[in-house]
Tab-separated table of C-alpha atoms in Angstrom:
chain	number	residue	atom	x	y	z
A	1	UNK	CA	24.328	30.566	27.922
A	2	UNK	CA	22.258	30.328	24.751
A	3	UNK	CA	23.893	28.034	22.242
A	4	UNK	CA	21.587	28.949	19.371
A	5	UNK	CA	19.361	31.939	18.729
A	6	UNK	CA	16.203	30.376	17.329
A	7	UNK	CA	12.650	31.615	17.712
A	8	UNK	CA	9.548	29.616	16.921
A	9	UNK	CA	8.039	32.438	14.891
A	10	UNK	CA	11.033	32.605	12.562
A	11	UNK	CA	10.606	28.946	11.736
A	12	UNK	CA	7.369	29.654	9.884
A	13	UNK	CA	9.272	30.725	6.802
A	14	UNK	CA	12.768	29.354	7.280
A	15	UNK	CA	12.626	25.681	8.147
A	16	UNK	CA	11.060	24.075	5.120
A	17	UNK	CA	11.922	26.803	2.653
A	18	UNK	CA	15.615	27.199	3.359
A	19	UNK	CA	16.442	25.836	-0.088
A	20	UNK	CA	13.902	27.884	-2.063
A	21	UNK	CA	10.150	28.245	-2.190
A	22	UNK	CA	9.445	24.550	-1.935
A	23	UNK	CA	9.779	22.071	0.929
A	24	UNK	CA	12.921	20.190	1.692
A	25	UNK	CA	11.646	16.871	0.370
A	26	UNK	CA	12.166	18.253	-3.146
A	27	UNK	CA	15.914	18.202	-2.580
A	28	UNK	CA	17.878	15.218	-3.842
A	29	UNK	CA	20.429	14.223	-1.242
A	30	UNK	CA	20.884	10.474	-1.496
A	31	UNK	CA	23.826	8.109	-1.819
A	32	UNK	CA	26.233	8.030	-4.750
A	33	UNK	CA	26.251	4.243	-5.086
A	34	UNK	CA	22.829	3.755	-6.633
A	35	UNK	CA	21.838	0.380	-8.042
A	36	UNK	CA	18.307	-0.231	-9.274
A	37	UNK	CA	17.104	-3.878	-9.188
A	38	UNK	CA	17.223	-5.557	-12.587
A	39	UNK	CA	13.578	-6.603	-12.375
A	40	UNK	CA	12.518	-2.956	-12.145
A	41	UNK	CA	14.636	-1.994	-15.146
A	42	UNK	CA	13.251	-4.969	-17.071
A	43	UNK	CA	9.680	-3.970	-16.254
A	44	UNK	CA	10.364	-0.419	-17.393
A	45	UNK	CA	11.759	-1.768	-20.662
A	46	UNK	CA	8.331	-3.362	-21.144
A	47	UNK	CA	6.690	0.051	-20.655
A	48	UNK	CA	5.623	-0.408	-17.043
A	49	UNK	CA	5.165	3.249	-16.077
A	50	UNK	CA	5.396	2.651	-12.323
A	51	UNK	CA	8.647	0.723	-12.734
A	52	UNK	CA	10.096	3.549	-14.820
A	53	UNK	CA	9.144	6.004	-12.086
A	54	UNK	CA	10.792	3.872	-9.394
A	55	UNK	CA	13.982	3.641	-11.433
A	56	UNK	CA	14.001	7.350	-12.203
A	57	UNK	CA	13.276	8.295	-8.611
A	58	UNK	CA	16.162	6.151	-7.391
A	59	UNK	CA	18.611	7.743	-9.823
A	60	UNK	CA	17.197	11.190	-9.081
A	61	UNK	CA	18.666	10.911	-5.586
A	62	UNK	CA	22.081	11.455	-7.167
A	63	UNK	CA	21.197	13.607	-10.168
A	64	UNK	CA	22.833	16.717	-8.761
A	65	UNK	CA	26.064	14.886	-7.960
A	66	UNK	CA	27.094	12.936	-11.050
A	67	UNK	CA	26.337	13.177	-14.754
A	68	UNK	CA	25.632	9.453	-14.957
A	69	UNK	CA	22.818	9.553	-12.432
A	70	UNK	CA	21.421	12.762	-13.868
A	71	UNK	CA	21.149	11.212	-17.308
A	72	UNK	CA	19.559	8.016	-16.016
A	73	UNK	CA	17.106	9.920	-13.821
A	74	UNK	CA	16.000	12.083	-16.721
A	75	UNK	CA	15.692	9.084	-19.041
A	76	UNK	CA	13.496	7.000	-16.742
A	77	UNK	CA	11.406	9.835	-15.342
A	78	UNK	CA	10.735	11.214	-18.815
A	79	UNK	CA	9.618	7.764	-19.953
A	80	UNK	CA	7.419	7.359	-16.866
A	81	UNK	CA	5.820	10.732	-17.549
A	82	UNK	CA	5.316	9.895	-21.216
A	83	UNK	CA	3.611	6.639	-20.179
A	84	UNK	CA	1.180	8.568	-17.974
A	85	UNK	CA	2.767	8.337	-14.523
A	86	UNK	CA	1.995	11.655	-12.837
A	87	UNK	CA	4.580	11.235	-10.104
A	88	UNK	CA	7.186	10.735	-12.811
A	89	UNK	CA	6.216	14.091	-14.334
A	90	UNK	CA	6.289	15.771	-10.919
A	91	UNK	CA	9.713	14.394	-10.010
A	92	UNK	CA	11.134	15.364	-13.383
A	93	UNK	CA	9.672	18.796	-12.723
A	94	UNK	CA	11.650	18.942	-9.486
A	95	UNK	CA	14.833	18.298	-11.418
A	96	UNK	CA	14.095	21.273	-13.636
A	97	UNK	CA	13.070	23.399	-10.672
A	98	UNK	CA	16.389	22.944	-8.892
A	99	UNK	CA	18.724	22.060	-11.741
A	100	UNK	CA	21.657	19.694	-11.536
A	101	UNK	CA	24.636	18.347	-13.411
A	102	UNK	CA	22.641	17.390	-16.518
A	103	UNK	CA	19.464	19.478	-16.354
A	104	UNK	CA	19.824	23.216	-15.984
A	105	UNK	CA	17.387	25.030	-13.740
A	106	UNK	CA	14.275	26.061	-15.656
A	107	UNK	CA	11.178	26.870	-13.530
A	108	UNK	CA	9.085	27.311	-16.687
A	109	UNK	CA	9.648	23.732	-17.776
A	110	UNK	CA	9.094	22.612	-14.181
A	111	UNK	CA	5.741	24.391	-14.178
A	112	UNK	CA	4.652	22.640	-17.376
A	113	UNK	CA	5.595	19.268	-15.901
A	114	UNK	CA	3.703	20.021	-12.692
A	115	UNK	CA	0.646	20.893	-14.793
A	116	UNK	CA	0.836	17.541	-16.552
A	117	UNK	CA	1.464	15.728	-13.274
A	118	UNK	CA	-1.619	17.257	-11.680
A	119	UNK	CA	-3.741	16.484	-14.741
A	120	UNK	CA	-2.676	12.858	-14.185
A	121	UNK	CA	-3.875	13.118	-10.566
A	122	UNK	CA	-0.483	13.165	-8.904
A	123	UNK	CA	-1.212	14.615	-5.477
A	124	UNK	CA	2.358	15.878	-5.188
A	125	UNK	CA	2.183	17.324	-8.684
A	126	UNK	CA	-0.914	19.316	-7.739
A	127	UNK	CA	0.799	20.578	-4.577
A	128	UNK	CA	3.897	21.624	-6.534
A	129	UNK	CA	1.681	23.334	-9.112
A	130	UNK	CA	-0.006	25.220	-6.302
A	131	UNK	CA	3.386	26.270	-4.931
A	132	UNK	CA	4.328	27.602	-8.383
A	133	UNK	CA	1.182	29.747	-8.483
A	134	UNK	CA	1.522	30.779	-4.839
A	135	UNK	CA	5.017	32.202	-5.282
A	136	UNK	CA	4.883	33.072	-8.975
A	137	UNK	CA	7.681	30.712	-9.996
A	138	UNK	CA	7.498	29.600	-13.623
A	139	UNK	CA	4.190	31.430	-13.974
A	140	UNK	CA	2.423	34.564	-12.749
A	141	UNK	CA	1.439	34.678	-9.099
A	142	UNK	CA	-2.196	33.654	-8.660
A	143	UNK	CA	-3.590	32.921	-5.199
A	144	UNK	CA	-6.910	31.622	-6.520
A	145	UNK	CA	-5.133	29.064	-8.676
A	146	UNK	CA	-2.870	28.180	-5.764
A	147	UNK	CA	-5.919	27.508	-3.598
A	148	UNK	CA	-7.508	25.409	-6.351
A	149	UNK	CA	-4.529	23.079	-6.640
A	150	UNK	CA	-3.701	22.960	-2.938
A	151	UNK	CA	-7.316	21.968	-2.294
A	152	UNK	CA	-7.171	19.233	-4.935
A	153	UNK	CA	-3.915	17.940	-3.457
A	154	UNK	CA	-5.237	18.029	0.116
A	155	UNK	CA	-8.433	16.242	-0.943
A	156	UNK	CA	-6.156	13.465	-2.233
A	157	UNK	CA	-4.608	13.225	1.260
A	158	UNK	CA	-1.353	14.934	0.342
A	159	UNK	CA	0.063	16.636	3.418
A	160	UNK	CA	1.951	19.273	1.479
A	161	UNK	CA	-1.242	20.482	-0.181
A	162	UNK	CA	-3.019	20.732	3.177
A	163	UNK	CA	-0.151	22.601	4.840
A	164	UNK	CA	0.156	25.039	1.932
A	165	UNK	CA	-3.596	25.638	2.014
A	166	UNK	CA	-3.136	26.496	5.673
A	167	UNK	CA	-0.598	29.164	4.747
A	168	UNK	CA	-3.109	30.833	2.431
A	169	UNK	CA	-5.612	31.092	5.275
A	170	UNK	CA	-2.954	32.165	7.760
A	171	UNK	CA	-1.905	35.132	5.627
A	172	UNK	CA	-5.285	35.783	3.968
A	173	UNK	CA	-3.933	35.254	0.459
A	174	UNK	CA	-6.796	34.739	-1.987
A	175	UNK	CA	-9.096	33.804	0.909
A	176	UNK	CA	-10.558	35.504	3.958
A	177	UNK	CA	-7.939	35.304	6.678
A	178	UNK	CA	-8.796	32.646	9.247
A	179	UNK	CA	-6.302	31.436	11.825
A	180	UNK	CA	-8.757	28.701	12.819
A	181	UNK	CA	-8.874	27.284	9.283
A	182	UNK	CA	-5.107	27.686	9.018
A	183	UNK	CA	-4.644	25.623	12.185
A	184	UNK	CA	-7.010	22.957	10.867
A	185	UNK	CA	-5.155	22.577	7.575
A	186	UNK	CA	-1.748	22.662	9.272
A	187	UNK	CA	-2.891	19.867	11.574
A	188	UNK	CA	-4.169	17.873	8.605
A	189	UNK	CA	-0.808	18.294	6.911
A	190	UNK	CA	1.066	17.205	10.011
A	191	UNK	CA	-1.172	14.153	10.421
A	192	UNK	CA	-0.198	13.242	6.842
A	193	UNK	CA	3.521	13.488	7.772
A	194	UNK	CA	4.210	16.862	6.174
A	195	UNK	CA	6.832	18.452	8.421
A	196	UNK	CA	5.920	22.022	7.497
A	197	UNK	CA	2.416	21.427	8.858
A	198	UNK	CA	3.853	20.220	12.164
A	199	UNK	CA	6.133	23.259	12.408
A	200	UNK	CA	3.293	25.675	11.725
A	201	UNK	CA	1.105	24.044	14.381
A	202	UNK	CA	4.014	24.216	16.835
A	203	UNK	CA	4.446	27.916	16.112
A	204	UNK	CA	0.738	28.647	16.604
A	205	UNK	CA	0.693	26.845	19.948
A	206	UNK	CA	3.859	28.673	20.975
A	207	UNK	CA	2.382	32.062	20.122
A	208	UNK	CA	-1.177	31.311	21.208
A	209	UNK	CA	-2.724	31.921	17.784
A	210	UNK	CA	-6.205	30.388	17.284
A	211	UNK	CA	-5.594	28.479	20.499
A	212	UNK	CA	-4.360	29.025	24.013
A	213	UNK	CA	-0.587	29.327	24.332
A	214	UNK	CA	0.723	25.853	25.104
A	215	UNK	CA	4.464	25.304	24.958
A	216	UNK	CA	4.145	21.611	25.757
A	217	UNK	CA	1.933	21.085	22.699
A	218	UNK	CA	4.360	23.165	20.671
A	219	UNK	CA	7.166	20.844	21.753
A	220	UNK	CA	5.143	17.775	20.730
A	221	UNK	CA	4.718	19.086	17.191
A	222	UNK	CA	8.345	20.176	16.960
A	223	UNK	CA	9.311	16.648	17.936
A	224	UNK	CA	7.225	15.290	15.059
A	225	UNK	CA	9.084	17.585	12.667
A	226	UNK	CA	12.388	16.542	14.217
A	227	UNK	CA	11.441	12.890	13.699
A	228	UNK	CA	10.974	13.796	10.024
A	229	UNK	CA	14.591	15.025	9.944
A	230	UNK	CA	14.001	18.782	10.074
A	231	UNK	CA	17.191	19.861	11.812
A	232	UNK	CA	16.011	23.297	12.932
A	233	UNK	CA	13.125	21.722	14.852
A	234	UNK	CA	15.526	19.403	16.641
A	235	UNK	CA	17.757	22.369	17.510
A	236	UNK	CA	14.918	24.452	18.927
A	237	UNK	CA	13.793	21.563	21.116
A	238	UNK	CA	17.401	21.102	22.224
A	239	UNK	CA	17.507	24.772	23.230
A	240	UNK	CA	14.465	24.318	25.422
A	241	UNK	CA	15.922	21.256	27.163
A	242	UNK	CA	19.284	22.988	27.559
A	243	UNK	CA	17.858	26.176	29.038
A	244	UNK	CA	15.190	24.441	31.146
A	245	UNK	CA	12.837	27.350	30.490
A	246	UNK	CA	9.973	25.760	28.570
A	247	UNK	CA	10.833	22.113	29.208
A	248	UNK	CA	12.565	20.453	32.166
A	249	UNK	CA	16.334	20.913	31.961
A	250	UNK	CA	17.948	17.796	30.510
A	251	UNK	CA	21.520	17.976	29.198
A	252	UNK	CA	21.484	14.443	27.816
A	253	UNK	CA	18.294	15.107	25.850
A	254	UNK	CA	19.648	18.449	24.654
A	255	UNK	CA	22.842	16.816	23.408
A	256	UNK	CA	20.866	14.081	21.643
A	257	UNK	CA	18.725	16.633	19.836
A	258	UNK	CA	21.655	18.889	18.907
A	259	UNK	CA	23.357	15.799	17.474
A	260	UNK	CA	20.259	14.986	15.407
A	261	UNK	CA	20.055	18.578	14.185
A	262	UNK	CA	23.692	18.426	13.121
A	263	UNK	CA	23.238	15.043	11.414
A	264	UNK	CA	20.200	16.398	9.551
A	265	UNK	CA	22.280	19.199	8.059
A	266	UNK	CA	21.650	22.092	10.450
A	267	UNK	CA	25.314	22.939	10.887
A	268	UNK	CA	24.764	25.678	13.479
A	269	UNK	CA	23.867	22.941	15.957
A	270	UNK	CA	27.101	20.983	15.531
A	271	UNK	CA	29.290	23.054	17.922
A	272	UNK	CA	26.673	22.666	20.655
A	273	UNK	CA	27.391	18.942	20.948
A	274	UNK	CA	31.063	19.560	21.674
A	275	UNK	CA	30.193	22.446	24.000
A	276	UNK	CA	28.013	20.221	26.185
A	277	UNK	CA	30.723	17.538	26.272
A	278	UNK	CA	33.328	20.094	27.336
A	279	UNK	CA	31.041	21.605	29.952
A	280	UNK	CA	30.515	18.154	31.463
A	281	UNK	CA	34.277	17.704	31.859
A	282	UNK	CA	34.890	21.070	33.594
């Protein structure tokens, strides 16, 4: 019996973009009891841009849950950005991209903040700016611009920029299509701990694109994405262990991975844990 209907090919678009056109690490999902160390707040009061960013980033984890955290996140990130911290501009841009309790969603403002972030050499800011151009969010769609900023981000060793550059080559958007170059950039992204890169490499191994079909290698890259808390990757691996088709059958491993998928927010995997427990009793 198949517990979940997942296919590796479908993961190309769905896993990291389930919440929009940007990867999951944009999403604030942290605890509600946030307390920033006094020494960081004191340093920010003395115009330490990095300290302001750290404070703002901490509060940003709860900006979409309470007004208090939203206000504090905006205050500290805006100050960090004003003081020249590119990551502060980029993170504030994320708040505008998604919206929250205090800041209403405004992709145009997000785009402007990503521009400033990239001009301040924030590798994430350049990647986010590339995403904006790639999908035409907050600006007109422009593949050449997307490539420019993804390349700058990747050159700064930002995994997101490398993985997104791989997508341009995979689909031939603004560049000559090259599955080989796509694989190379996806692998670079994965090596830099960008989960989307790992998922794309897994899919290419699974389908035998730009390489020989190798399900074992696909599983290795899915496991890397699972380790980075991408629930769908954990669930697909669990399927393979449960079915014993691509990997040796292992109910204990399948249950462990379904549990991880559930804990990481992939709710479709949650019933599978109970199903395996019940099947063991019968």
